[in-house]
CSV table of C-alpha atoms in Angstrom, one decimal:
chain,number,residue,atom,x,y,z
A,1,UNK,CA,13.5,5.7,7.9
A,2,UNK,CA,11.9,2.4,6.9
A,3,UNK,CA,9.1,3.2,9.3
A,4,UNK,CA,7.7,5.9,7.4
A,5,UNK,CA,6.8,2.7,4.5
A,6,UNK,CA,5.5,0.5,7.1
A,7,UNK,CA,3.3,3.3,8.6
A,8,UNK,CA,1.7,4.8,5.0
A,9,UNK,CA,1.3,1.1,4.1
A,10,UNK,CA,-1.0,0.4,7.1
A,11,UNK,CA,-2.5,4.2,7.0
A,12,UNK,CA,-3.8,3.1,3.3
A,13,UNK,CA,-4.7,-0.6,4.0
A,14,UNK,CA,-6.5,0.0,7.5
A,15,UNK,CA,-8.4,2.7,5.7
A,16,UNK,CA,-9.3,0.4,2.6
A,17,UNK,CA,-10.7,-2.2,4.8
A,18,UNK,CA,-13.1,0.2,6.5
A,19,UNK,CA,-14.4,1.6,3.3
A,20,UNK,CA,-14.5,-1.5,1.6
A,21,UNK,CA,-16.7,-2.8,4.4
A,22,UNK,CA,-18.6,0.2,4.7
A,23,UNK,CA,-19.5,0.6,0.8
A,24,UNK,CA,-20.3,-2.7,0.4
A,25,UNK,CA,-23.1,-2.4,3.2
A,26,UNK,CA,-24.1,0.4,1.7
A,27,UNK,CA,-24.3,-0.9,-1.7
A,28,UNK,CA,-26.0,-3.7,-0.5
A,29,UNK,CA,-28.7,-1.7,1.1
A,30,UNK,CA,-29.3,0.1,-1.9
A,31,UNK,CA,-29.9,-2.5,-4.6
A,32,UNK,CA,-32.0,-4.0,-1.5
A,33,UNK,CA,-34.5,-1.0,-1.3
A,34,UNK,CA,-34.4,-0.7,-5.4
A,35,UNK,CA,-35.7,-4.0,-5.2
A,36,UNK,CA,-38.6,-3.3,-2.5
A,37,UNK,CA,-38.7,-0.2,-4.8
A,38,UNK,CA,-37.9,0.3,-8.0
A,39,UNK,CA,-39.1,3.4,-8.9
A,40,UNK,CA,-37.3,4.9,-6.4
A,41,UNK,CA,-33.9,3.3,-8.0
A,42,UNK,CA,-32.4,6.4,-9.5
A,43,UNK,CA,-33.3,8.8,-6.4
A,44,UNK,CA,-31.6,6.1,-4.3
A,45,UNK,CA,-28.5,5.9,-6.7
A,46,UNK,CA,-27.8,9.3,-6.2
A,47,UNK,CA,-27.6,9.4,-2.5
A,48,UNK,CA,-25.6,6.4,-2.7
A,49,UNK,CA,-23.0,8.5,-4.5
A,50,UNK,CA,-23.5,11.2,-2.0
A,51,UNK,CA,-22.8,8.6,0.8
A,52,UNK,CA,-19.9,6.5,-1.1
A,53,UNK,CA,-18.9,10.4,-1.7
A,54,UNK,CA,-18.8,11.3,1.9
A,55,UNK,CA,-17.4,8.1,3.3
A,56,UNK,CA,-14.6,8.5,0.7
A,57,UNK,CA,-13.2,11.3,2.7
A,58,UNK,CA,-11.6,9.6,5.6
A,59,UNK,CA,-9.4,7.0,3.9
A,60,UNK,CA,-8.7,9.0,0.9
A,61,UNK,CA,-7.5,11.9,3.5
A,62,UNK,CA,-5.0,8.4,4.8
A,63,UNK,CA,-4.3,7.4,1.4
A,64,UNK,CA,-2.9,10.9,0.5
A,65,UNK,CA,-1.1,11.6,3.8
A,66,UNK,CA,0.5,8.0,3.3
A,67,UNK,CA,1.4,9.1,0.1
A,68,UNK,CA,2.8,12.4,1.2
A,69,UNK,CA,4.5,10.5,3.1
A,70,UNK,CA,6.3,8.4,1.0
A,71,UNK,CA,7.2,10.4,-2.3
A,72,UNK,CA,7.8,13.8,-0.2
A,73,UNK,CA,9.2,12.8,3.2
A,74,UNK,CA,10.8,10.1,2.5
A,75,UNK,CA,11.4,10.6,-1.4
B,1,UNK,CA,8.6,10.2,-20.6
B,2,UNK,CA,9.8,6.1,-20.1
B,3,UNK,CA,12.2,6.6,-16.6
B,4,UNK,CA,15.4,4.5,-17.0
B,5,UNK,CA,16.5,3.0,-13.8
B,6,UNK,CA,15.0,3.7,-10.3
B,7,UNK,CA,16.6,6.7,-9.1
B,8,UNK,CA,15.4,8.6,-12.5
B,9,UNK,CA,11.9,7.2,-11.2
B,10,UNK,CA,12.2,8.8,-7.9
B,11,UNK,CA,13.4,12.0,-9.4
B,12,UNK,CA,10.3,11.7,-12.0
B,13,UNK,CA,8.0,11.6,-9.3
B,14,UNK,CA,9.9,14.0,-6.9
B,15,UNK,CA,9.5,16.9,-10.2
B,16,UNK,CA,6.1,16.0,-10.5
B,17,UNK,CA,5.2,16.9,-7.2
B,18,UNK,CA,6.8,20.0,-7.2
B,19,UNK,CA,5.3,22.9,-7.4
B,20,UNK,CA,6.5,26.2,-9.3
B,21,UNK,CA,7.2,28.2,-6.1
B,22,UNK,CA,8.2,32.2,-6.1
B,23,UNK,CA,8.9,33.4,-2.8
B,24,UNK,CA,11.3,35.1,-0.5
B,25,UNK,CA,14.8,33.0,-0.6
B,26,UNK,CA,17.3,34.0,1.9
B,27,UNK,CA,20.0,34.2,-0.3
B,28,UNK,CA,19.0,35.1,-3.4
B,29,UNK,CA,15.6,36.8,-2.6
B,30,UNK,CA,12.5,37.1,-4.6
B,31,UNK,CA,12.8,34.3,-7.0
B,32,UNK,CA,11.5,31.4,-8.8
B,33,UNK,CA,13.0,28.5,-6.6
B,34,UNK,CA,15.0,25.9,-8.6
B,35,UNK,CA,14.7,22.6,-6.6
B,36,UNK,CA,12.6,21.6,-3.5
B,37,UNK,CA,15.0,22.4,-0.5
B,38,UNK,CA,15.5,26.3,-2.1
B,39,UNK,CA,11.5,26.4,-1.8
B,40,UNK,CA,11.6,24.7,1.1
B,41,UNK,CA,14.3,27.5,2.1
B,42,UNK,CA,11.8,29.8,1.4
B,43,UNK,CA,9.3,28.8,4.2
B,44,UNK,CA,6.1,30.9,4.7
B,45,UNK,CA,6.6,33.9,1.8
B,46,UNK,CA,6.1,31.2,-1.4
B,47,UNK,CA,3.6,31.2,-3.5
B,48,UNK,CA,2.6,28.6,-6.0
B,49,UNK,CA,2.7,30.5,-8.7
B,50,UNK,CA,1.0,27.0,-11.1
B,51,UNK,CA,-1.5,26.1,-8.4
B,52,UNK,CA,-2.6,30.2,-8.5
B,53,UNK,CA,-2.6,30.2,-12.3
B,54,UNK,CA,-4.5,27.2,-13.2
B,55,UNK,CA,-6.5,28.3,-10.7
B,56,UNK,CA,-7.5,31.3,-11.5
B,57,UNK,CA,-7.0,30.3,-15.4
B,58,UNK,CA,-10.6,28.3,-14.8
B,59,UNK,CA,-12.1,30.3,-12.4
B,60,UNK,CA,-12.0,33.0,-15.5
B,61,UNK,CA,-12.8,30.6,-18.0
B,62,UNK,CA,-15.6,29.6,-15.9
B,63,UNK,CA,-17.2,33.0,-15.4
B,64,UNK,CA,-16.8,33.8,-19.2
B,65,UNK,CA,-18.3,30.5,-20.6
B,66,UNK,CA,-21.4,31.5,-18.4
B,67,UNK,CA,-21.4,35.1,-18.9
B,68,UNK,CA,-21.3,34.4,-22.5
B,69,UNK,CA,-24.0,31.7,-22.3
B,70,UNK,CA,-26.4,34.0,-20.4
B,71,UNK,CA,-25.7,37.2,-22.5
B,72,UNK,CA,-26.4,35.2,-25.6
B,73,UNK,CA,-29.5,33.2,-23.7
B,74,UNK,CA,-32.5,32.9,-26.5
B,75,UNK,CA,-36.3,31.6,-25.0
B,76,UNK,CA,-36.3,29.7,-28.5
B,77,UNK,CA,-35.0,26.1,-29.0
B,78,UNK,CA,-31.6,26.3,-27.4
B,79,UNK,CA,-28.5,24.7,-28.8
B,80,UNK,CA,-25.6,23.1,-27.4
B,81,UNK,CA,-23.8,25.0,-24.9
B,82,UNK,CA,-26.5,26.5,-23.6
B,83,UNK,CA,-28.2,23.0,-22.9
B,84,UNK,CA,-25.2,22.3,-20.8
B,85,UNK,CA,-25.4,26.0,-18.7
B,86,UNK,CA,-29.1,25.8,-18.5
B,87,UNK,CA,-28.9,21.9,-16.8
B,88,UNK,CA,-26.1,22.5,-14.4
B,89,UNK,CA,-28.0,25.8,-13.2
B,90,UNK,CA,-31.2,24.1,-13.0
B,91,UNK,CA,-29.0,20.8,-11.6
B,92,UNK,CA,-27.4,23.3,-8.9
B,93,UNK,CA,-31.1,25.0,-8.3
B,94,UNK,CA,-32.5,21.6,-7.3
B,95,UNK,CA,-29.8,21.1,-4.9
B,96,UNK,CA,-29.4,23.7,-2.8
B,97,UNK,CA,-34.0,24.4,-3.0
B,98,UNK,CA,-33.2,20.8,-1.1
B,99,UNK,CA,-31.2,21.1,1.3
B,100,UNK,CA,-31.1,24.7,2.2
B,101,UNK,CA,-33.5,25.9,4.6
B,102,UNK,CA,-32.6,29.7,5.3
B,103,UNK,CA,-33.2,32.4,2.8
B,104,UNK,CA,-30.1,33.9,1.4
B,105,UNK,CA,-29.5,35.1,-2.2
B,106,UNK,CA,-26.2,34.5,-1.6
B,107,UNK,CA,-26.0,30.7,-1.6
B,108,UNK,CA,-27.1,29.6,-5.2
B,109,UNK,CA,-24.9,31.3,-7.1
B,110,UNK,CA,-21.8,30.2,-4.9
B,111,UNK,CA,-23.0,26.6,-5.1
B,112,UNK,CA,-22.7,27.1,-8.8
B,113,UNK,CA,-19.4,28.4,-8.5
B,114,UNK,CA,-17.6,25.8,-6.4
B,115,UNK,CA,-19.4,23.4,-7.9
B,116,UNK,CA,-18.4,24.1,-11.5
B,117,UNK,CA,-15.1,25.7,-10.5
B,118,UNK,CA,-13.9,23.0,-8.3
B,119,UNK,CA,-15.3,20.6,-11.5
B,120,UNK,CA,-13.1,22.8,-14.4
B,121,UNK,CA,-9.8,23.2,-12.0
B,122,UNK,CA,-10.2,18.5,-11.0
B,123,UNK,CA,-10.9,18.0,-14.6
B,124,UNK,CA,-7.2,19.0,-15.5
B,125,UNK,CA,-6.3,15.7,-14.3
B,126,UNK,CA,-7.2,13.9,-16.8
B,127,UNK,CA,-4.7,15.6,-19.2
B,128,UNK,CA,-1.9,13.6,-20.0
B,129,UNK,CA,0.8,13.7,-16.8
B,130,UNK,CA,3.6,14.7,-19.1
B,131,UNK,CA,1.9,16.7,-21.6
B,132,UNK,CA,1.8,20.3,-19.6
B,133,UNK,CA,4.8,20.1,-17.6
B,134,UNK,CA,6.7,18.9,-21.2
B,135,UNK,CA,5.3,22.2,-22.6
B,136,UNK,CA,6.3,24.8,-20.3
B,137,UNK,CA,9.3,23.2,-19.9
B,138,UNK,CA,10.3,24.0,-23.6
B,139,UNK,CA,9.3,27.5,-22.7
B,140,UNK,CA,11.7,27.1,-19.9
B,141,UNK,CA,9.5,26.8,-16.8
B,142,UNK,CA,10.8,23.9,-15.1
B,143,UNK,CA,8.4,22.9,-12.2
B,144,UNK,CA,4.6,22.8,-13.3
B,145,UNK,CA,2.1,20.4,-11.1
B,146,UNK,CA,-0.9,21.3,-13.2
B,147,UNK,CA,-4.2,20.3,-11.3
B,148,UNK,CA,-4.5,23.4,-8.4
B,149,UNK,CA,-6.8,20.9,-6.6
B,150,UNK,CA,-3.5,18.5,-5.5
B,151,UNK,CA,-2.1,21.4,-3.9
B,152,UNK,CA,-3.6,21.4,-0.3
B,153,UNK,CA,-3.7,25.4,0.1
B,154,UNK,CA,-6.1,25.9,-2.5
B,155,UNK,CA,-8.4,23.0,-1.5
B,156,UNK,CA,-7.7,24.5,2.6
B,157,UNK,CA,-8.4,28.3,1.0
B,158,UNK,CA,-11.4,27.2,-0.1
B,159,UNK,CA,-12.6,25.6,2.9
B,160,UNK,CA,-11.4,28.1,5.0
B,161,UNK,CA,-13.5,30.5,2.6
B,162,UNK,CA,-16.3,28.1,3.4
B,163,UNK,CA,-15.8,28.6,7.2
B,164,UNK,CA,-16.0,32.3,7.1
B,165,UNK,CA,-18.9,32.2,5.7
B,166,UNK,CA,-20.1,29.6,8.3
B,167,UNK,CA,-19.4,31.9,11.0
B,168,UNK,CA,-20.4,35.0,9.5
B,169,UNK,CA,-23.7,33.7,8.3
B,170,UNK,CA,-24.1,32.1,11.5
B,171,UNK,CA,-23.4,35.6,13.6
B,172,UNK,CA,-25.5,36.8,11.4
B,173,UNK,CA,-28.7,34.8,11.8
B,174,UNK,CA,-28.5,34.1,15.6
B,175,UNK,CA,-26.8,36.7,16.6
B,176,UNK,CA,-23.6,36.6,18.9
B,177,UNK,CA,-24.8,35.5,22.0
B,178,UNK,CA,-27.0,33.4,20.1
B,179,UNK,CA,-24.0,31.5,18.4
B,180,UNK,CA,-22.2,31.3,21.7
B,181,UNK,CA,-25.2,29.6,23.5
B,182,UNK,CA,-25.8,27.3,20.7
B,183,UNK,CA,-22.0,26.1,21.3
B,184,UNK,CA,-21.9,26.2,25.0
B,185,UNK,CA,-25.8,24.7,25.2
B,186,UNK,CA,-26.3,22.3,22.5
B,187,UNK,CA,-25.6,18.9,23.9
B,188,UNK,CA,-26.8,19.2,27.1
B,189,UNK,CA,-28.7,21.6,28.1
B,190,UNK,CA,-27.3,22.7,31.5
B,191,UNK,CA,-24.6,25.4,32.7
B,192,UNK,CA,-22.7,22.8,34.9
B,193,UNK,CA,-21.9,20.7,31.2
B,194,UNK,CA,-20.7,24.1,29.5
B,195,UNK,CA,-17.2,23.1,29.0
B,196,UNK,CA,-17.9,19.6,27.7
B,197,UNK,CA,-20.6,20.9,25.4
B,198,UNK,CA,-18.2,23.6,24.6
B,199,UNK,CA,-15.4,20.9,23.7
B,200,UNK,CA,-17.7,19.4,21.9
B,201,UNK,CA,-18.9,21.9,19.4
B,202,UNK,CA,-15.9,23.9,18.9
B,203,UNK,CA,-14.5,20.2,17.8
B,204,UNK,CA,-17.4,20.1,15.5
B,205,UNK,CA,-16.9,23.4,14.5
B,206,UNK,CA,-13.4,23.0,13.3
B,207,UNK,CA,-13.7,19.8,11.7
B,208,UNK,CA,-15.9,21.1,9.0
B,209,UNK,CA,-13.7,22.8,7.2
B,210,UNK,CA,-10.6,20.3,8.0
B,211,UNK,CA,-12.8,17.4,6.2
B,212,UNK,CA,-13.9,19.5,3.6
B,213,UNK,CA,-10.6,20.7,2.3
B,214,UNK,CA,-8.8,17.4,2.9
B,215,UNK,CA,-11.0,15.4,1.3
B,216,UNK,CA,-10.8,17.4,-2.2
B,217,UNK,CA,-7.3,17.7,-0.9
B,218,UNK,CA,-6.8,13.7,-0.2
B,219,UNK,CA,-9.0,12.1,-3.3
B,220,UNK,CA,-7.3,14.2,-6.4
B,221,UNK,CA,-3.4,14.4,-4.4
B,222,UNK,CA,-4.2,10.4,-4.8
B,223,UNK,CA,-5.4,10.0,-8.2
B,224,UNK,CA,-2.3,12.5,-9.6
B,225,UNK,CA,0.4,10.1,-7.5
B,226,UNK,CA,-1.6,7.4,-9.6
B,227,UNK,CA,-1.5,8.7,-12.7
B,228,UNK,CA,2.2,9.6,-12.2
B,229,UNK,CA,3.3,5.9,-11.3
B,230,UNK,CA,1.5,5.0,-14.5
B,231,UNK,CA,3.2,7.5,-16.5
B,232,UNK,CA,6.3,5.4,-14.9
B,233,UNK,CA,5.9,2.4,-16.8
B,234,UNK,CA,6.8,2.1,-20.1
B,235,UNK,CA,5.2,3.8,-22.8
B,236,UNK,CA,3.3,0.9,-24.8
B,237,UNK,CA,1.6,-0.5,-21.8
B,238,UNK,CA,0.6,2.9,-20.0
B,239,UNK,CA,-2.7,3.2,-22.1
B,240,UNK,CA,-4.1,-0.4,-20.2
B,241,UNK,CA,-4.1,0.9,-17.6
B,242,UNK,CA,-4.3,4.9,-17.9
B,243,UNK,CA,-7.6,4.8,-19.7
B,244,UNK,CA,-9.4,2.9,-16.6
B,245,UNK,CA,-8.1,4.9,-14.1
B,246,UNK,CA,-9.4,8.2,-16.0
B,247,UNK,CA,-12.8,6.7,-16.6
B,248,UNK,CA,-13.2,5.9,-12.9
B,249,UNK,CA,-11.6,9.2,-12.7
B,250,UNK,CA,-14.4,11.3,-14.3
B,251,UNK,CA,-16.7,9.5,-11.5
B,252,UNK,CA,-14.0,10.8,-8.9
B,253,UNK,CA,-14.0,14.5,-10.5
B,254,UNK,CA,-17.7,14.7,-11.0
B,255,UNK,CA,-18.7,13.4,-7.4
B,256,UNK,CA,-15.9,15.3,-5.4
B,257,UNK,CA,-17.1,18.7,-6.7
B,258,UNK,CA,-20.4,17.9,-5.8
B,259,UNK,CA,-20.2,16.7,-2.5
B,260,UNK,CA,-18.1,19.7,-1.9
B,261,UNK,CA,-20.8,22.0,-3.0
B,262,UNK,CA,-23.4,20.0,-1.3
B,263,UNK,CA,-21.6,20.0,2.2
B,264,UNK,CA,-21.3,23.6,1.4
B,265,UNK,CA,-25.0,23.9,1.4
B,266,UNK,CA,-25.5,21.4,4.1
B,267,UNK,CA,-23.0,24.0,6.7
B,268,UNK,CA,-24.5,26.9,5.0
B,269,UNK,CA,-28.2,25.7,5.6
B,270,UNK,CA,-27.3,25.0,9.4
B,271,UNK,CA,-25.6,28.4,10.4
B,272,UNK,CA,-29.3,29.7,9.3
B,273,UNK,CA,-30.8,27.9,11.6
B,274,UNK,CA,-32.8,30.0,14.3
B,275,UNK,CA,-33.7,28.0,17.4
């Protein structure tokens, strides 16, 4: 039974790596074409969300299977 | 609601993950199941009867704020309310003139609708965790998980709505043999690769809707657990760290009701597609 801790533990840590990785590229690619553009900033800004909005999906689907996991399976 | 020891805590988080099921029980028929085995008991005939009502509680509320709005819609200076109607719908507008492609009367006006509905029904998270489920359990309902969103059939309903409409609209448009050589031709364009390509597609296919619902699905389940642990702790520290997490919260809201409506669009605006 002790598995199913281990497992949502690495489900939501695995997946919070890759998105930390993965926004902080993309947040660093936005504030690097604000600076080559700045009037472009708030067009940018917005499809940044959309992006950090999209990427979101895959660990938060981990993140809320792990915790399925732990306060309904195992609860 | 400060939980005394730990197995209190389980059972705290356990009743606020439990939804307020009616359904067909083997024993004791159509009921209002009392704990989680008798609705797990129940197995496919249970309905959730708070993830329906909230539901369907802001999908009203919704249509009659804007109804209202529109009736009462003046050319002169406009005042508060309808500032707010008249910059989602030009906000929504703006969107979907973007990224949709096809012509179809049909697609604004559902954009609005997800979009603000999905908003109304993921803004009930930021009510207090204890505050709704306290009140109807005065009035003697026991089980009450209040945001329909955290329930995965409504955020899988809707994206299965969504995928109707995908293969509908895309019937439609291109016509059936159309559709079925766009999956069997896309990737490569030669009858020996028709099984890959068809692999392929009908992966494609199926994952739209799959990562539309359990995103909503994933992100708000989440954030409740969150807000439930907090609720956890005891009462004099809960605001340190309740009032961050709704802030980033109304981020969370705001930004998973758009990208729903926008993927919406984006699918929508593909199945119209004529090659």
């Amino acid at each position: 039974m002790d598995y199913i801790y281990l497992a949502a533990s690495l489900m939501i840590g695995l997946g919070a790596l890759g998105t930390g990785i993965g926004f902080a590229l993309l947040g660093g690619k936005m504030l690097e074409a604000t600076a080559r553009q700045p009037e472009m900033g708030a067009e940018l800004q917005t499809k940044t969300f959309i992006m950090a909005g999209l990427l979101d999906a895959v660990p938060m689907i981990g993140v809320g299977i792990a915790m399925y996991l732990i306060f309904v399976v195992a609860g | 609601m400060a939980a005394g020891n730990d197995t209190t805590s389980v059972e705290y988080i356990q009743h606020h993950l439990q939804n307020l099921t009616f359904g067909l029980h083997p024993q004791n028929g159509w009921s209002i199941a009392h704990g989680q085995e008798e609705a797990r008991e129940m197995g496919f005939w249970a309905l959730h009867l708070d993830t329906l009502g909230w539901s369907i509680a802001m999908g009203v509320l919704f249509l009659l704020l804007f109804r209202r709005v529109a009736v009462r819609a003046s050319s002169g200076v406009p005042h508060g309310l309808q500032n707010v109607v008249e910059s989602i719908v030009e906000f929504v507008d703006r969107t979907v003139n973007e990224s949709f492609h096809g012509k179809n009367t049909l697609i604004a006006p559902l954009a609005l609708t997800v979009f603000v509905w999905i908003f109304l029904m993921n803004s009930l998270k930021l009510i207090p965790v204890d505050f709704l489920p306290g009140l109807f359990a005065k009035m003697g309902v026991d089980y009450m998980k209040v945001v329909p969103t955290t329930d995965v059939n409504a955020t899988m309903g809707m994206a299965l709505g969504v995928f109707f409409l995908i293969i509908f609209y895309s019937i439609k448009v291109k016509g059936v043999g159309g559709f079925a050589r766009e999956l069997s031709f896309t990737p490569f364009n030669h009858w020996a690769l028709i099984p890959f390509n068809l692999l392929l597609e009908i992966i494609g296919l199926v994952v739209k809707p799959l990562s539309l619902g359990l995103r909503l699905f994933g992100n708000m389940f989440a954030g409740e657990v969150i807000f439930i642990l907090i609720a956890l702790l005891p009462f004099w520290i809960q605001w340190a760290l309740n009032v961050p997490w709704a802030i980033f919260h109304i981020l969370v809201v705001t930004l998973q009701a758009f990208v729903f409506m926008v993927l919406t669009i984006v699918y929508l605006s593909l199945a119209h597609e004529k090659h």
